[in-house]
Amino acid sequence: MYERILVPTDGSEHAARAAAHALALSRAFDAELHVVTVINVAEAAGPFSAGGLDKEFVERLEERGEETIRSLDAVLDEADDVQTDVVRGTPSDAILDYAGDHEIDLIAMGTHGRSGIRRYIAGSVAERVVRRSDVPVLTVRKTERSRVDDGYDDVLVPVDGSDHALAAADHAIAIAKLFDARIHAVHVVDVGAASTTPRVTPPTTLVEQLRTAGEEAVDAVTTRANDAGVDVTTTVREGFPARTLLAYADDHDVDLVAMGTAGRTGLDRVLLGSTTEKLISRAEMPVLSVSADEQSPDE
């Protein structure tokens, strides 16, 4: 279960939208809500800090940080159990350190998505946190589809038979159970990867083998969902994974995507140019990224 949920905020509308999701999840799981903002004193001071930082300068930064947190009053006023803090350091490092020090179970944060994808890949705060976090990270863009409203009705779980996909499925099922939502377990037979060249259709026997493997993968999620008493629907499609999953999400009014990453050691490969990265940056709805090393939420 999620017992402590962290919301890092920079005062942006994306962060505010992430905070709304964190509030909904904190209520569902009866979790503490932690809201923090990070002040990077060294970066703010720039080259003029060689002789030491003026106390008043630091105090002004901290006051600005407190104002940033107060910008989430609409969320904070509704939270049953909330802690706020202004922390110092490099944003991604400070967020992860806070998460570790306070035994955070879930991080919910905003991302600029498609319009900021070059900056995202180059090393944004969200990318660094997803890359290095030991706990699931919910990334949220400010879009019409990312409004939390009454919770979640349909949760998409892309599956490929891997441990990290099953780890994500466990988190999705825990969320779906509390919100009375339906799980959509979807496997995409990657016709691009199966072809020797983009213009060559893969052999029928190979596609059939891949479809069989995909059906086994979605069946594993079905078993987990049935055991938890959660409604589930399964689909195996052929196509290009990111494009097919995004189309499925749009066609079925998906409220949340929960998908696995390959964990810290493999996340460079997974995030840069992968299906995970594409969904985080392009999906209109929030994306929950779960590492293969993450335990089931009930453990």
CSV table of C-alpha atoms in Angstrom, one decimal:
chain,number,residue,atom,x,y,z
A,1,MET,CA,0.0,0.0,0.0
A,2,TYR,CA,1.0,3.6,-0.4
A,3,GLU,CA,1.5,5.1,3.1
A,4,ARG,CA,3.4,8.2,2.2
A,5,ILE,CA,3.0,10.1,-1.1
A,6,LEU,CA,5.4,12.9,-2.1
A,7,VAL,CA,4.5,15.8,-4.4
A,8,PRO,CA,7.5,18.0,-5.5
A,9,THR,CA,6.2,21.3,-6.7
A,10,ASP,CA,7.7,24.2,-8.6
A,11,GLY,CA,4.6,26.2,-8.7
A,12,SER,CA,3.7,25.2,-12.3
A,13,GLU,CA,0.2,24.1,-13.5
A,14,HIS,CA,1.7,20.7,-14.2
A,15,ALA,CA,2.7,20.3,-10.6
A,16,ALA,CA,-0.7,21.4,-9.4
A,17,ARG,CA,-2.4,18.8,-11.6
A,18,ALA,CA,0.0,16.1,-10.1
A,19,ALA,CA,-0.9,17.3,-6.6
A,20,ALA,CA,-4.6,16.7,-7.4
A,21,HIS,CA,-3.9,13.1,-8.3
A,22,ALA,CA,-1.7,12.7,-5.2
A,23,LEU,CA,-4.6,14.0,-3.1
A,24,ALA,CA,-7.0,11.5,-4.6
A,25,LEU,CA,-4.6,8.6,-4.1
A,26,SER,CA,-3.7,9.7,-0.5
A,27,ARG,CA,-7.4,9.6,0.4
A,28,ALA,CA,-8.0,6.2,-1.3
A,29,PHE,CA,-5.0,4.6,0.5
A,30,ASP,CA,-5.3,6.7,3.7
A,31,ALA,CA,-1.7,7.9,3.1
A,32,GLU,CA,0.2,10.9,4.3
A,33,LEU,CA,0.8,13.6,1.8
A,34,HIS,CA,4.1,15.3,1.6
A,35,VAL,CA,4.5,18.5,-0.4
A,36,VAL,CA,8.0,19.9,-0.9
A,37,THR,CA,9.7,22.5,-3.1
A,38,VAL,CA,13.4,22.6,-3.7
A,39,ILE,CA,15.6,25.8,-3.6
A,40,ASN,CA,18.9,25.4,-5.3
A,41,VAL,CA,20.9,28.1,-3.4
A,42,ALA,CA,24.1,27.6,-5.3
A,43,GLU,CA,22.4,27.9,-8.7
A,44,ALA,CA,20.4,31.0,-7.6
A,45,ALA,CA,23.5,32.7,-6.3
A,46,GLY,CA,25.5,32.0,-9.5
A,47,PRO,CA,29.1,33.2,-9.8
A,48,PHE,CA,28.6,35.8,-7.0
A,49,SER,CA,28.6,33.1,-4.2
A,50,ALA,CA,32.4,32.7,-4.0
A,51,GLY,CA,32.6,34.9,-1.0
A,52,GLY,CA,29.7,33.3,0.9
A,53,LEU,CA,26.0,33.7,0.7
A,54,ASP,CA,24.1,36.6,2.3
A,55,LYS,CA,21.7,35.4,5.0
A,56,GLU,CA,19.0,37.6,3.7
A,57,PHE,CA,19.4,36.2,0.2
A,58,VAL,CA,18.9,32.7,1.5
A,59,GLU,CA,15.9,33.8,3.5
A,60,ARG,CA,14.3,35.3,0.4
A,61,LEU,CA,14.8,32.1,-1.4
A,62,GLU,CA,13.1,30.1,1.4
A,63,GLU,CA,10.2,32.6,1.5
A,64,ARG,CA,9.8,32.1,-2.2
A,65,GLY,CA,9.8,28.4,-1.7
A,66,GLU,CA,7.1,28.7,1.0
A,67,GLU,CA,5.0,30.8,-1.5
A,68,THR,CA,5.4,28.1,-4.1
A,69,ILE,CA,4.0,25.5,-1.6
A,70,ARG,CA,1.1,27.9,-0.7
A,71,SER,CA,0.2,28.0,-4.4
A,72,LEU,CA,-1.2,24.5,-3.8
A,73,ASP,CA,-3.6,25.7,-1.1
A,74,ALA,CA,-6.6,24.3,-3.0
A,75,VAL,CA,-5.0,20.8,-2.5
A,76,LEU,CA,-3.5,21.3,0.9
A,77,ASP,CA,-6.8,22.5,2.4
A,78,GLU,CA,-8.5,19.3,1.4
A,79,ALA,CA,-5.7,16.9,2.6
A,80,ASP,CA,-6.4,15.0,5.7
A,81,ASP,CA,-2.7,14.5,6.6
A,82,VAL,CA,-0.2,16.7,5.0
A,83,GLN,CA,3.4,17.7,5.6
A,84,THR,CA,5.2,20.6,3.8
A,85,ASP,CA,8.8,21.4,3.6
A,86,VAL,CA,11.3,23.7,1.7
A,87,VAL,CA,14.5,21.7,1.1
A,88,ARG,CA,17.8,22.7,-0.4
A,89,GLY,CA,19.9,21.2,-3.1
A,90,THR,CA,19.8,20.1,-6.7
A,91,PRO,CA,16.1,19.4,-7.4
A,92,SER,CA,16.3,15.8,-8.5
A,93,ASP,CA,18.8,14.9,-5.8
A,94,ALA,CA,16.8,16.7,-3.1
A,95,ILE,CA,13.6,15.0,-4.1
A,96,LEU,CA,15.1,11.6,-4.1
A,97,ASP,CA,16.9,12.2,-0.8
A,98,TYR,CA,13.6,13.4,0.8
A,99,ALA,CA,11.8,10.3,-0.6
A,100,GLY,CA,14.4,8.0,1.0
A,101,ASP,CA,14.6,9.9,4.3
A,102,HIS,CA,10.8,9.9,4.7
A,103,GLU,CA,10.1,6.3,3.4
A,104,ILE,CA,8.0,7.7,0.5
A,105,ASP,CA,6.0,5.0,-1.4
A,106,LEU,CA,5.0,7.1,-4.4
A,107,ILE,CA,6.2,10.3,-6.0
A,108,ALA,CA,3.7,12.4,-8.1
A,109,MET,CA,5.1,15.2,-10.1
A,110,GLY,CA,4.3,17.3,-13.2
A,111,THR,CA,6.1,17.0,-16.5
A,112,HIS,CA,5.9,19.3,-19.5
A,113,GLY,CA,5.5,16.4,-21.9
A,114,ARG,CA,5.6,16.7,-25.6
A,115,SER,CA,6.4,20.4,-25.8
A,116,GLY,CA,9.3,20.0,-23.5
A,117,ILE,CA,10.6,16.6,-24.7
A,118,ARG,CA,14.0,17.8,-25.8
A,119,ARG,CA,14.6,19.3,-22.4
A,120,TYR,CA,13.1,16.2,-20.7
A,121,ILE,CA,15.4,13.8,-22.4
A,122,ALA,CA,18.4,16.2,-21.9
A,123,GLY,CA,18.0,15.9,-18.2
A,124,SER,CA,15.0,17.5,-16.6
A,125,VAL,CA,14.0,17.0,-13.0
A,126,ALA,CA,11.2,14.6,-13.9
A,127,GLU,CA,13.4,12.5,-16.1
A,128,ARG,CA,16.1,12.2,-13.4
A,129,VAL,CA,13.6,11.3,-10.8
A,130,VAL,CA,12.0,8.6,-12.9
A,131,ARG,CA,15.4,7.3,-13.9
A,132,ARG,CA,16.7,6.9,-10.4
A,133,SER,CA,13.7,6.5,-8.1
A,134,ASP,CA,13.4,3.3,-6.0
A,135,VAL,CA,9.6,3.9,-5.8
A,136,PRO,CA,6.9,4.4,-8.4
A,137,VAL,CA,6.7,7.8,-10.1
A,138,LEU,CA,3.4,9.3,-11.4
A,139,THR,CA,4.1,11.8,-14.0
A,140,VAL,CA,1.3,14.2,-15.0
A,141,ARG,CA,0.8,16.7,-17.8
A,142,LYS,CA,-1.7,19.6,-17.6
A,143,THR,CA,-4.2,18.4,-20.2
A,144,GLU,CA,-7.9,18.1,-20.4
A,145,ARG,CA,-7.6,14.3,-20.0
A,146,SER,CA,-5.4,14.5,-16.9
A,147,ARG,CA,-8.1,15.9,-14.6
A,148,VAL,CA,-8.6,13.5,-11.7
A,149,ASP,CA,-12.3,14.3,-11.1
A,150,ASP,CA,-13.9,11.4,-9.3
A,151,GLY,CA,-10.9,9.1,-9.6
A,152,TYR,CA,-10.1,6.4,-12.2
A,153,ASP,CA,-12.5,4.3,-14.2
A,154,ASP,CA,-10.1,2.7,-16.7
A,155,VAL,CA,-6.5,1.8,-16.1
A,156,LEU,CA,-4.2,0.7,-19.0
A,157,VAL,CA,-1.4,-1.8,-18.3
A,158,PRO,CA,0.9,-2.4,-21.3
A,159,VAL,CA,2.3,-5.9,-20.8
A,160,ASP,CA,5.1,-7.9,-22.4
A,161,GLY,CA,5.6,-10.8,-20.0
A,162,SER,CA,8.5,-9.1,-18.2
A,163,ASP,CA,8.8,-8.7,-14.4
A,164,HIS,CA,8.6,-4.9,-14.6
A,165,ALA,CA,5.3,-5.1,-16.5
A,166,LEU,CA,3.9,-7.4,-13.8
A,167,ALA,CA,5.2,-5.1,-11.1
A,168,ALA,CA,3.3,-2.3,-12.8
A,169,ALA,CA,0.2,-4.5,-13.1
A,170,ASP,CA,0.2,-5.1,-9.3
A,171,HIS,CA,0.2,-1.3,-8.6
A,172,ALA,CA,-2.5,-0.8,-11.2
A,173,ILE,CA,-4.7,-3.5,-9.7
A,174,ALA,CA,-4.3,-2.0,-6.2
A,175,ILE,CA,-5.4,1.4,-7.5
A,176,ALA,CA,-8.2,-0.1,-9.6
A,177,LYS,CA,-9.6,-2.0,-6.6
A,178,LEU,CA,-10.0,1.1,-4.5
A,179,PHE,CA,-11.5,3.2,-7.3
A,180,ASP,CA,-13.7,0.3,-8.7
A,181,ALA,CA,-11.9,0.7,-12.0
A,182,ARG,CA,-11.4,-1.7,-14.9
A,183,ILE,CA,-7.9,-2.9,-15.9
A,184,HIS,CA,-7.1,-3.0,-19.6
A,185,ALA,CA,-4.2,-5.4,-20.1
A,186,VAL,CA,-2.8,-4.8,-23.6
A,187,HIS,CA,0.0,-6.4,-25.4
A,188,VAL,CA,1.3,-5.0,-28.7
A,189,VAL,CA,3.1,-7.3,-31.1
A,190,ASP,CA,5.8,-5.0,-32.4
A,191,VAL,CA,5.7,-5.5,-36.1
A,192,GLY,CA,8.5,-3.0,-36.6
A,193,ALA,CA,10.9,-5.0,-34.4
A,194,ALA,CA,9.7,-8.3,-35.9
A,195,SER,CA,10.6,-7.1,-39.5
A,196,THR,CA,14.0,-7.4,-40.9
A,197,THR,CA,13.5,-4.0,-42.5
A,198,PRO,CA,10.6,-1.4,-42.1
A,199,ARG,CA,9.3,-2.4,-45.6
A,200,VAL,CA,9.3,-6.2,-45.1
A,201,THR,CA,6.3,-7.9,-43.5
A,202,PRO,CA,7.4,-10.4,-40.8
A,203,PRO,CA,6.7,-14.1,-41.5
A,204,THR,CA,3.2,-15.2,-40.5
A,205,THR,CA,4.6,-17.9,-38.2
A,206,LEU,CA,6.7,-15.4,-36.3
A,207,VAL,CA,3.7,-13.1,-35.8
A,208,GLU,CA,1.6,-16.0,-34.6
A,209,GLN,CA,4.4,-17.0,-32.1
A,210,LEU,CA,4.5,-13.4,-30.8
A,211,ARG,CA,0.8,-13.2,-30.5
A,212,THR,CA,0.8,-16.4,-28.5
A,213,ALA,CA,3.4,-15.0,-26.2
A,214,GLY,CA,1.4,-11.8,-25.9
A,215,GLU,CA,-1.7,-13.8,-24.9
A,216,GLU,CA,0.2,-15.5,-22.2
A,217,ALA,CA,1.4,-12.1,-20.9
A,218,VAL,CA,-2.1,-10.7,-20.7
A,219,ASP,CA,-3.4,-13.9,-19.1
A,220,ALA,CA,-0.9,-13.5,-16.3
A,221,VAL,CA,-2.3,-10.0,-15.5
A,222,THR,CA,-5.9,-11.4,-15.8
A,223,THR,CA,-5.1,-14.0,-13.1
A,224,ARG,CA,-3.8,-11.3,-10.8
A,225,ALA,CA,-6.8,-9.0,-11.4
A,226,ASN,CA,-9.3,-11.9,-10.9
A,227,ASP,CA,-7.6,-12.8,-7.6
A,228,ALA,CA,-8.1,-9.2,-6.5
A,229,GLY,CA,-11.7,-9.1,-7.6
A,230,VAL,CA,-10.9,-6.4,-10.2
A,231,ASP,CA,-12.6,-6.3,-13.6
A,232,VAL,CA,-10.2,-6.8,-16.5
A,233,THR,CA,-10.3,-6.8,-20.2
A,234,THR,CA,-7.4,-8.1,-22.4
A,235,THR,CA,-6.3,-7.2,-25.9
A,236,VAL,CA,-3.4,-8.3,-28.2
A,237,ARG,CA,-2.8,-6.1,-31.2
A,238,GLU,CA,-0.2,-5.8,-33.9
A,239,GLY,CA,1.5,-2.5,-34.5
A,240,PHE,CA,4.0,0.0,-33.2
A,241,PRO,CA,3.9,-0.1,-29.4
A,242,ALA,CA,3.7,3.5,-28.4
A,243,ARG,CA,1.4,4.5,-31.3
A,244,THR,CA,-0.9,1.6,-30.7
A,245,LEU,CA,-1.1,2.1,-26.9
A,246,LEU,CA,-1.8,5.8,-27.2
A,247,ALA,CA,-4.6,5.0,-29.7
A,248,TYR,CA,-6.0,2.4,-27.4
A,249,ALA,CA,-5.9,4.8,-24.5
A,250,ASP,CA,-7.8,7.4,-26.5
A,251,ASP,CA,-10.4,4.9,-27.8
A,252,HIS,CA,-11.2,3.5,-24.4
A,253,ASP,CA,-11.1,6.8,-22.4
A,254,VAL,CA,-8.2,5.5,-20.2
A,255,ASP,CA,-7.7,7.6,-17.1
A,256,LEU,CA,-4.3,6.2,-16.0
A,257,VAL,CA,-1.5,4.2,-17.6
A,258,ALA,CA,0.7,2.0,-15.4
A,259,MET,CA,3.7,0.6,-17.0
A,260,GLY,CA,7.1,-0.9,-16.0
A,261,THR,CA,10.6,0.3,-16.5
A,262,ALA,CA,13.6,-2.0,-16.6
A,263,GLY,CA,14.8,-0.7,-13.3
A,264,ARG,CA,17.7,1.6,-12.6
A,265,THR,CA,20.4,-0.3,-14.5
A,266,GLY,CA,18.4,-0.5,-17.7
A,267,LEU,CA,16.4,2.7,-17.5
A,268,ASP,CA,18.8,4.7,-19.7
A,269,ARG,CA,17.9,2.4,-22.5
A,270,VAL,CA,14.2,2.2,-21.6
A,271,LEU,CA,13.6,5.9,-21.3
A,272,LEU,CA,15.6,7.2,-24.2
A,273,GLY,CA,13.5,6.6,-27.3
A,274,SER,CA,11.5,3.7,-25.8
A,275,THR,CA,7.8,3.1,-25.4
A,276,THR,CA,7.9,4.2,-21.8
A,277,GLU,CA,9.5,7.5,-22.7
A,278,LYS,CA,7.0,8.1,-25.5
A,279,LEU,CA,4.0,7.5,-23.3
A,280,ILE,CA,5.3,9.7,-20.5
A,281,SER,CA,5.8,12.5,-23.0
A,282,ARG,CA,2.8,12.1,-25.2
A,283,ALA,CA,0.0,10.5,-23.2
A,284,GLU,CA,-2.9,12.9,-22.3
A,285,MET,CA,-3.5,11.0,-19.1
A,286,PRO,CA,-1.0,10.4,-16.1
A,287,VAL,CA,1.6,7.6,-16.4
A,288,LEU,CA,2.7,5.6,-13.4
A,289,SER,CA,6.2,4.2,-14.0
A,290,VAL,CA,7.1,1.2,-11.8
A,291,SER,CA,10.6,-0.4,-11.6
A,292,ALA,CA,11.0,-4.1,-11.8
A,293,ASP,CA,12.7,-3.9,-8.4
A,294,GLU,CA,9.6,-2.5,-6.8
A,295,GLN,CA,7.6,-4.8,-4.6
A,296,SER,CA,3.9,-5.4,-4.8
A,297,PRO,CA,2.0,-2.6,-3.1
A,298,ASP,CA,0.7,-5.2,-0.6
A,299,GLU,CA,4.2,-6.3,0.5
